[in-house]
């Protein structure tokens, strides 16, 4: 089966850096995604990792360690608009994409 | 269309009635996924299609739930004999290709309320 764990909520200060962790167990691994979901809206794609290492995209970076079943999303120079739920999702070899429960990030001034 | 379109946006029904939720993916998108999302939770996988073929339906909760995509474009999720516990946001998503790295584009969802 598949299991994805991430913290339920986090709080950070505007301008700071925050790291959102995700651990997973899956039957066959075919990539890990991060999505952002603002309240009342649909999830939108942030990043994709399939190889070990760090992928950087502007203020957002995502890291993957396949041997540890671990990923994190790093958000730098936090802005108020970054307040949202951040969803970790894992794709198995059959193409099924499973989401974690999401981490609700609150950015305070 | 410009994005993934779902209809109706809201559906209120009485317990025991059947409902059909429609998803119109982005034109040309090959893969189509259905999810259910409760408030404060991540999307829960229901089923997905590549073209018209249903690849995995392991997330459908029971045999009251079914989905089809007969021509490889529009998809319908049907819930028979609805129950109050079926109340949730139902989201559809599509991706351009069949591939591990293909990102999903989500629709605005159908909010289902079963009274």
PDB file of N, CA, C and O in Angstrom, chain A residues 27-80:
ATOM      1  N   UNK A  27       4.318   1.237  -2.905  1.00  0.00           N
ATOM      2  CA  UNK A  27       4.610   0.016  -3.655  1.00  0.00           C
ATOM      3  C   UNK A  27       5.022   0.433  -5.055  1.00  0.00           C
ATOM      4  O   UNK A  27       4.179   0.604  -5.929  1.00  0.00           O
ATOM      5  N   UNK A  28       6.320   0.639  -5.238  1.00  0.00           N
ATOM      6  CA  UNK A  28       6.814   1.143  -6.505  1.00  0.00           C
ATOM      7  C   UNK A  28       6.768   2.666  -6.505  1.00  0.00           C
ATOM      8  O   UNK A  28       5.775   3.251  -6.111  1.00  0.00           O
ATOM      9  N   UNK A  29       7.837   3.294  -6.922  1.00  0.00           N
ATOM     10  CA  UNK A  29       7.936   4.756  -6.856  1.00  0.00           C
ATOM     11  C   UNK A  29       8.189   5.299  -8.255  1.00  0.00           C
ATOM     12  O   UNK A  29       9.097   4.852  -8.970  1.00  0.00           O
ATOM     13  N   UNK A  30       7.385   6.310  -8.620  1.00  0.00           N
ATOM     14  CA  UNK A  30       7.535   6.891  -9.950  1.00  0.00           C
ATOM     15  C   UNK A  30       7.502   8.409  -9.885  1.00  0.00           C
ATOM     16  O   UNK A  30       7.089   9.055 -10.852  1.00  0.00           O
ATOM     17  N   UNK A  31       7.909   8.969  -8.741  1.00  0.00           N
ATOM     18  CA  UNK A  31       8.021  10.415  -8.652  1.00  0.00           C
ATOM     19  C   UNK A  31       7.219  10.997  -7.505  1.00  0.00           C
ATOM     20  O   UNK A  31       6.238  10.403  -7.043  1.00  0.00           O
ATOM     21  N   UNK A  32       7.661  12.170  -7.057  1.00  0.00           N
ATOM     22  CA  UNK A  32       6.999  12.861  -5.953  1.00  0.00           C
ATOM     23  C   UNK A  32       6.692  14.282  -6.378  1.00  0.00           C
ATOM     24  O   UNK A  32       7.533  14.969  -6.966  1.00  0.00           O
ATOM     25  N   UNK A  33       5.495  14.718  -6.084  1.00  0.00           N
ATOM     26  CA  UNK A  33       5.013  16.044  -6.456  1.00  0.00           C
ATOM     27  C   UNK A  33       4.691  16.860  -5.209  1.00  0.00           C
ATOM     28  O   UNK A  33       4.319  16.307  -4.173  1.00  0.00           O
ATOM     29  N   UNK A  34       4.811  18.166  -5.351  1.00  0.00           N
ATOM     30  CA  UNK A  34       4.272  19.104  -4.375  1.00  0.00           C
ATOM     31  C   UNK A  34       3.268  20.005  -5.085  1.00  0.00           C
ATOM     32  O   UNK A  34       3.528  20.509  -6.188  1.00  0.00           O
ATOM     33  N   UNK A  35       2.113  20.176  -4.407  1.00  0.00           N
ATOM     34  CA  UNK A  35       1.073  21.062  -4.909  1.00  0.00           C
ATOM     35  C   UNK A  35       0.755  22.087  -3.825  1.00  0.00           C
ATOM     36  O   UNK A  35       0.892  21.819  -2.625  1.00  0.00           O
ATOM     37  N   UNK A  36       0.290  23.241  -4.264  1.00  0.00           N
ATOM     38  CA  UNK A  36      -0.160  24.299  -3.363  1.00  0.00           C
ATOM     39  C   UNK A  36      -1.667  24.455  -3.518  1.00  0.00           C
ATOM     40  O   UNK A  36      -2.177  24.416  -4.645  1.00  0.00           O
ATOM     41  N   UNK A  37      -2.352  24.618  -2.397  1.00  0.00           N
ATOM     42  CA  UNK A  37      -3.799  24.801  -2.468  1.00  0.00           C
ATOM     43  C   UNK A  37      -4.213  25.922  -1.520  1.00  0.00           C
ATOM     44  O   UNK A  37      -4.141  25.772  -0.299  1.00  0.00           O
ATOM     45  N   UNK A  38      -4.661  27.042  -2.104  1.00  0.00           N
ATOM     46  CA  UNK A  38      -5.213  28.111  -1.296  1.00  0.00           C
ATOM     47  C   UNK A  38      -6.634  27.757  -0.903  1.00  0.00           C
ATOM     48  O   UNK A  38      -7.324  26.993  -1.596  1.00  0.00           O
ATOM     49  N   UNK A  39      -7.073  28.311   0.209  1.00  0.00           N
ATOM     50  CA  UNK A  39      -8.390  28.005   0.750  1.00  0.00           C
ATOM     51  C   UNK A  39      -9.480  28.256  -0.290  1.00  0.00           C
ATOM     52  O   UNK A  39      -9.524  29.325  -0.915  1.00  0.00           O
ATOM     53  N   UNK A  40     -10.319  27.257  -0.495  1.00  0.00           N
ATOM     54  CA  UNK A  40     -11.436  27.392  -1.424  1.00  0.00           C
ATOM     55  C   UNK A  40     -11.065  27.260  -2.887  1.00  0.00           C
ATOM     56  O   UNK A  40     -11.922  27.462  -3.758  1.00  0.00           O
ATOM     57  N   UNK A  41      -9.813  26.935  -3.162  1.00  0.00           N
ATOM     58  CA  UNK A  41      -9.368  26.819  -4.551  1.00  0.00           C
ATOM     59  C   UNK A  41      -8.872  25.410  -4.853  1.00  0.00           C
ATOM     60  O   UNK A  41      -8.734  24.570  -3.969  1.00  0.00           O
ATOM     61  N   UNK A  42      -8.582  25.170  -6.131  1.00  0.00           N
ATOM     62  CA  UNK A  42      -8.055  23.869  -6.553  1.00  0.00           C
ATOM     63  C   UNK A  42      -6.546  23.816  -6.327  1.00  0.00           C
ATOM     64  O   UNK A  42      -5.870  24.848  -6.327  1.00  0.00           O
ATOM     65  N   UNK A  43      -6.006  22.618  -6.128  1.00  0.00           N
ATOM     66  CA  UNK A  43      -4.549  22.483  -6.021  1.00  0.00           C
ATOM     67  C   UNK A  43      -3.858  22.890  -7.321  1.00  0.00           C
ATOM     68  O   UNK A  43      -4.390  22.662  -8.414  1.00  0.00           O
ATOM     69  N   UNK A  44      -2.657  23.491  -7.186  1.00  0.00           N
ATOM     70  CA  UNK A  44      -1.854  23.826  -8.362  1.00  0.00           C
ATOM     71  C   UNK A  44      -0.448  23.273  -8.186  1.00  0.00           C
ATOM     72  O   UNK A  44       0.097  23.252  -7.082  1.00  0.00           O
ATOM     73  N   UNK A  45       0.146  22.837  -9.284  1.00  0.00           N
ATOM     74  CA  UNK A  45       1.446  22.178  -9.294  1.00  0.00           C
ATOM     75  C   UNK A  45       2.570  23.122  -8.875  1.00  0.00           C
ATOM     76  O   UNK A  45       2.620  24.276  -9.314  1.00  0.00           O
ATOM     77  N   UNK A  46       3.460  22.612  -8.010  1.00  0.00           N
ATOM     78  CA  UNK A  46       4.650  23.371  -7.634  1.00  0.00           C
ATOM     79  C   UNK A  46       5.932  22.718  -8.167  1.00  0.00           C
ATOM     80  O   UNK A  46       6.774  23.393  -8.751  1.00  0.00           O
ATOM     81  N   UNK A  47       6.094  21.401  -7.899  1.00  0.00           N
ATOM     82  CA  UNK A  47       7.377  20.779  -8.241  1.00  0.00           C
ATOM     83  C   UNK A  47       7.228  19.278  -8.415  1.00  0.00           C
ATOM     84  O   UNK A  47       6.252  18.677  -7.968  1.00  0.00           O
ATOM     85  N   UNK A  48       8.249  18.705  -9.079  1.00  0.00           N
ATOM     86  CA  UNK A  48       8.308  17.255  -9.305  1.00  0.00           C
ATOM     87  C   UNK A  48       9.737  16.791  -9.097  1.00  0.00           C
ATOM     88  O   UNK A  48      10.677  17.411  -9.614  1.00  0.00           O
ATOM     89  N   UNK A  49       9.904  15.719  -8.333  1.00  0.00           N
ATOM     90  CA  UNK A  49      11.222  15.092  -8.149  1.00  0.00           C
ATOM     91  C   UNK A  49      11.093  13.599  -8.427  1.00  0.00           C
ATOM     92  O   UNK A  49      10.146  12.963  -7.948  1.00  0.00           O
ATOM     93  N   UNK A  50      12.043  13.070  -9.182  1.00  0.00           N
ATOM     94  CA  UNK A  50      12.095  11.618  -9.355  1.00  0.00           C
ATOM     95  C   UNK A  50      13.493  11.093  -9.025  1.00  0.00           C
ATOM     96  O   UNK A  50      13.649   9.935  -8.665  1.00  0.00           O
ATOM     97  N   UNK A  51      14.504  11.941  -9.139  1.00  0.00           N
ATOM     98  CA  UNK A  51      15.868  11.572  -8.775  1.00  0.00           C
ATOM     99  C   UNK A  51      16.229  12.239  -7.458  1.00  0.00           C
ATOM    100  O   UNK A  51      15.679  13.287  -7.103  1.00  0.00           O
ATOM    101  N   UNK A  52      17.177  11.651  -6.739  1.00  0.00           N
ATOM    102  CA  UNK A  52      17.640  12.230  -5.484  1.00  0.00           C
ATOM    103  C   UNK A  52      18.251  13.604  -5.723  1.00  0.00           C
ATOM    104  O   UNK A  52      18.933  13.822  -6.723  1.00  0.00           O
ATOM    105  N   UNK A  53      18.001  14.486  -4.778  1.00  0.00           N
ATOM    106  CA  UNK A  53      18.634  15.789  -4.865  1.00  0.00           C
ATOM    107  C   UNK A  53      17.637  16.915  -4.773  1.00  0.00           C
ATOM    108  O   UNK A  53      16.460  16.720  -4.466  1.00  0.00           O
ATOM    109  N   UNK A  54      18.158  18.108  -5.025  1.00  0.00           N
ATOM    110  CA  UNK A  54      17.391  19.338  -4.856  1.00  0.00           C
ATOM    111  C   UNK A  54      17.011  19.919  -6.207  1.00  0.00           C
ATOM    112  O   UNK A  54      17.847  20.048  -7.095  1.00  0.00           O
ATOM    113  N   UNK A  55      15.751  20.286  -6.340  1.00  0.00           N
ATOM    114  CA  UNK A  55      15.253  20.995  -7.511  1.00  0.00           C
ATOM    115  C   UNK A  55      14.857  22.393  -7.062  1.00  0.00           C
ATOM    116  O   UNK A  55      14.040  22.536  -6.172  1.00  0.00           O
ATOM    117  N   UNK A  56      15.464  23.398  -7.691  1.00  0.00           N
ATOM    118  CA  UNK A  56      15.186  24.772  -7.287  1.00  0.00           C
ATOM    119  C   UNK A  56      14.390  25.492  -8.348  1.00  0.00           C
ATOM    120  O   UNK A  56      14.676  25.382  -9.545  1.00  0.00           O
ATOM    121  N   UNK A  57      13.385  26.222  -7.875  1.00  0.00           N
ATOM    122  CA  UNK A  57      12.540  26.980  -8.794  1.00  0.00           C
ATOM    123  C   UNK A  57      12.137  28.263  -8.103  1.00  0.00           C
ATOM    124  O   UNK A  57      11.144  28.322  -7.382  1.00  0.00           O
ATOM    125  N   UNK A  58      12.930  29.303  -8.308  1.00  0.00           N
ATOM    126  CA  UNK A  58      12.632  30.579  -7.669  1.00  0.00           C
ATOM    127  C   UNK A  58      12.741  30.496  -6.160  1.00  0.00           C
ATOM    128  O   UNK A  58      13.724  29.978  -5.622  1.00  0.00           O
ATOM    129  N   UNK A  59      11.697  30.944  -5.471  1.00  0.00           N
ATOM    130  CA  UNK A  59      11.720  30.921  -4.008  1.00  0.00           C
ATOM    131  C   UNK A  59      11.457  29.535  -3.447  1.00  0.00           C
ATOM    132  O   UNK A  59      11.644  29.298  -2.255  1.00  0.00           O
ATOM    133  N   UNK A  60      10.998  28.622  -4.302  1.00  0.00           N
ATOM    134  CA  UNK A  60      10.634  27.278  -3.842  1.00  0.00           C
ATOM    135  C   UNK A  60      11.679  26.266  -4.308  1.00  0.00           C
ATOM    136  O   UNK A  60      12.135  26.300  -5.441  1.00  0.00           O
ATOM    137  N   UNK A  61      12.027  25.339  -3.400  1.00  0.00           N
ATOM    138  CA  UNK A  61      12.921  24.233  -3.743  1.00  0.00           C
ATOM    139  C   UNK A  61      12.314  22.953  -3.183  1.00  0.00           C
ATOM    140  O   UNK A  61      11.642  22.985  -2.144  1.00  0.00           O
ATOM    141  N   UNK A  62      12.582  21.839  -3.854  1.00  0.00           N
ATOM    142  CA  UNK A  62      12.095  20.555  -3.344  1.00  0.00           C
ATOM    143  C   UNK A  62      13.236  19.555  -3.397  1.00  0.00           C
ATOM    144  O   UNK A  62      14.004  19.511  -4.353  1.00  0.00           O
ATOM    145  N   UNK A  63      13.305  18.760  -2.339  1.00  0.00           N
ATOM    146  CA  UNK A  63      14.381  17.785  -2.175  1.00  0.00           C
ATOM    147  C   UNK A  63      13.793  16.396  -2.073  1.00  0.00           C
ATOM    148  O   UNK A  63      12.708  16.214  -1.523  1.00  0.00           O
ATOM    149  N   UNK A  64      14.537  15.413  -2.597  1.00  0.00           N
ATOM    150  CA  UNK A  64      14.092  14.017  -2.518  1.00  0.00           C
ATOM    151  C   UNK A  64      15.246  13.110  -2.133  1.00  0.00           C
ATOM    152  O   UNK A  64      16.353  13.252  -2.674  1.00  0.00           O
ATOM    153  N   UNK A  65      14.957  12.175  -1.214  1.00  0.00           N
ATOM    154  CA  UNK A  65      15.855  11.062  -0.931  1.00  0.00           C
ATOM    155  C   UNK A  65      15.028   9.790  -1.061  1.00  0.00           C
ATOM    156  O   UNK A  65      14.193   9.494  -0.197  1.00  0.00           O
ATOM    157  N   UNK A  66      15.240   9.062  -2.135  1.00  0.00           N
ATOM    158  CA  UNK A  66      14.440   7.855  -2.378  1.00  0.00           C
ATOM    159  C   UNK A  66      14.769   6.755  -1.369  1.00  0.00           C
ATOM    160  O   UNK A  66      13.883   6.019  -0.913  1.00  0.00           O
ATOM    161  N   UNK A  67      16.031   6.647  -0.976  1.00  0.00           N
ATOM    162  CA  UNK A  67      16.411   5.581  -0.041  1.00  0.00           C
ATOM    163  C   UNK A  67      15.761   5.792   1.325  1.00  0.00           C
ATOM    164  O   UNK A  67      15.474   4.825   2.032  1.00  0.00           O
ATOM    165  N   UNK A  68      15.517   7.041   1.674  1.00  0.00           N
ATOM    166  CA  UNK A  68      14.909   7.341   2.978  1.00  0.00           C
ATOM    167  C   UNK A  68      13.391   7.552   2.875  1.00  0.00           C
ATOM    168  O   UNK A  68      12.729   7.732   3.895  1.00  0.00           O
ATOM    169  N   UNK A  69      12.863   7.545   1.675  1.00  0.00           N
ATOM    170  CA  UNK A  69      11.432   7.799   1.512  1.00  0.00           C
ATOM    171  C   UNK A  69      11.067   9.163   2.075  1.00  0.00           C
ATOM    172  O   UNK A  69      10.083   9.309   2.820  1.00  0.00           O
ATOM    173  N   UNK A  70      11.839  10.165   1.692  1.00  0.00           N
ATOM    174  CA  UNK A  70      11.741  11.484   2.337  1.00  0.00           C
ATOM    175  C   UNK A  70      11.863  12.593   1.310  1.00  0.00           C
ATOM    176  O   UNK A  70      12.672  12.527   0.379  1.00  0.00           O
ATOM    177  N   UNK A  71      11.049  13.626   1.510  1.00  0.00           N
ATOM    178  CA  UNK A  71      11.127  14.815   0.684  1.00  0.00           C
ATOM    179  C   UNK A  71      10.867  16.030   1.556  1.00  0.00           C
ATOM    180  O   UNK A  71      10.261  15.931   2.631  1.00  0.00           O
ATOM    181  N   UNK A  72      11.338  17.169   1.124  1.00  0.00           N
ATOM    182  CA  UNK A  72      10.911  18.412   1.757  1.00  0.00           C
ATOM    183  C   UNK A  72      10.717  19.491   0.713  1.00  0.00           C
ATOM    184  O   UNK A  72      11.320  19.476  -0.361  1.00  0.00           O
ATOM    185  N   UNK A  73       9.860  20.422   1.063  1.00  0.00           N
ATOM    186  CA  UNK A  73       9.625  21.623   0.268  1.00  0.00           C
ATOM    187  C   UNK A  73      10.159  22.791   1.068  1.00  0.00           C
ATOM    188  O   UNK A  73       9.822  22.957   2.242  1.00  0.00           O
ATOM    189  N   UNK A  74      11.022  23.573   0.454  1.00  0.00           N
ATOM    190  CA  UNK A  74      11.642  24.713   1.124  1.00  0.00           C
ATOM    191  C   UNK A  74      11.107  25.996   0.502  1.00  0.00           C
ATOM    192  O   UNK A  74      11.176  26.170  -0.716  1.00  0.00           O
ATOM    193  N   UNK A  75      10.558  26.853   1.328  1.00  0.00           N
ATOM    194  CA  UNK A  75      10.036  28.125   0.852  1.00  0.00           C
ATOM    195  C   UNK A  75      10.890  29.248   1.463  1.00  0.00           C
ATOM    196  O   UNK A  75      10.989  29.361   2.679  1.00  0.00           O
ATOM    197  N   UNK A  76      11.470  30.064   0.605  1.00  0.00           N
ATOM    198  CA  UNK A  76      12.320  31.161   1.076  1.00  0.00           C
ATOM    199  C   UNK A  76      11.592  32.491   0.942  1.00  0.00           C
ATOM    200  O   UNK A  76      10.624  32.619   0.171  1.00  0.00           O
ATOM    201  N   UNK A  77      12.082  33.481   1.695  1.00  0.00           N
ATOM    202  CA  UNK A  77      11.547  34.852   1.598  1.00  0.00           C
ATOM    203  C   UNK A  77      10.014  34.825   1.632  1.00  0.00           C
ATOM    204  O   UNK A  77       9.345  35.341   0.736  1.00  0.00           O
ATOM    205  N   UNK A  78       9.502  34.212   2.677  1.00  0.00           N
ATOM    206  CA  UNK A  78       8.067  33.998   2.770  1.00  0.00           C
ATOM    207  C   UNK A  78       7.270  35.281   2.599  1.00  0.00           C
ATOM    208  O   UNK A  78       7.643  36.341   3.124  1.00  0.00           O
ATOM    209  N   UNK A  79       6.162  35.141   1.892  1.00  0.00           N
ATOM    210  CA  UNK A  79       5.235  36.249   1.693  1.00  0.00           C
ATOM    211  C   UNK A  79       3.879  35.832   2.260  1.00  0.00           C
ATOM    212  O   UNK A  79       3.571  34.638   2.373  1.00  0.00           O
ATOM    213  N   UNK A  80       3.063  36.825   2.560  1.00  0.00           N
ATOM    214  CA  UNK A  80       1.742  36.539   3.128  1.00  0.00           C
ATOM    215  C   UNK A  80       0.942  35.642   2.185  1.00  0.00           C
ATOM    216  O   UNK A  80       0.203  34.760   2.631  1.00  0.00           O
TER     217      UNK A  80
END
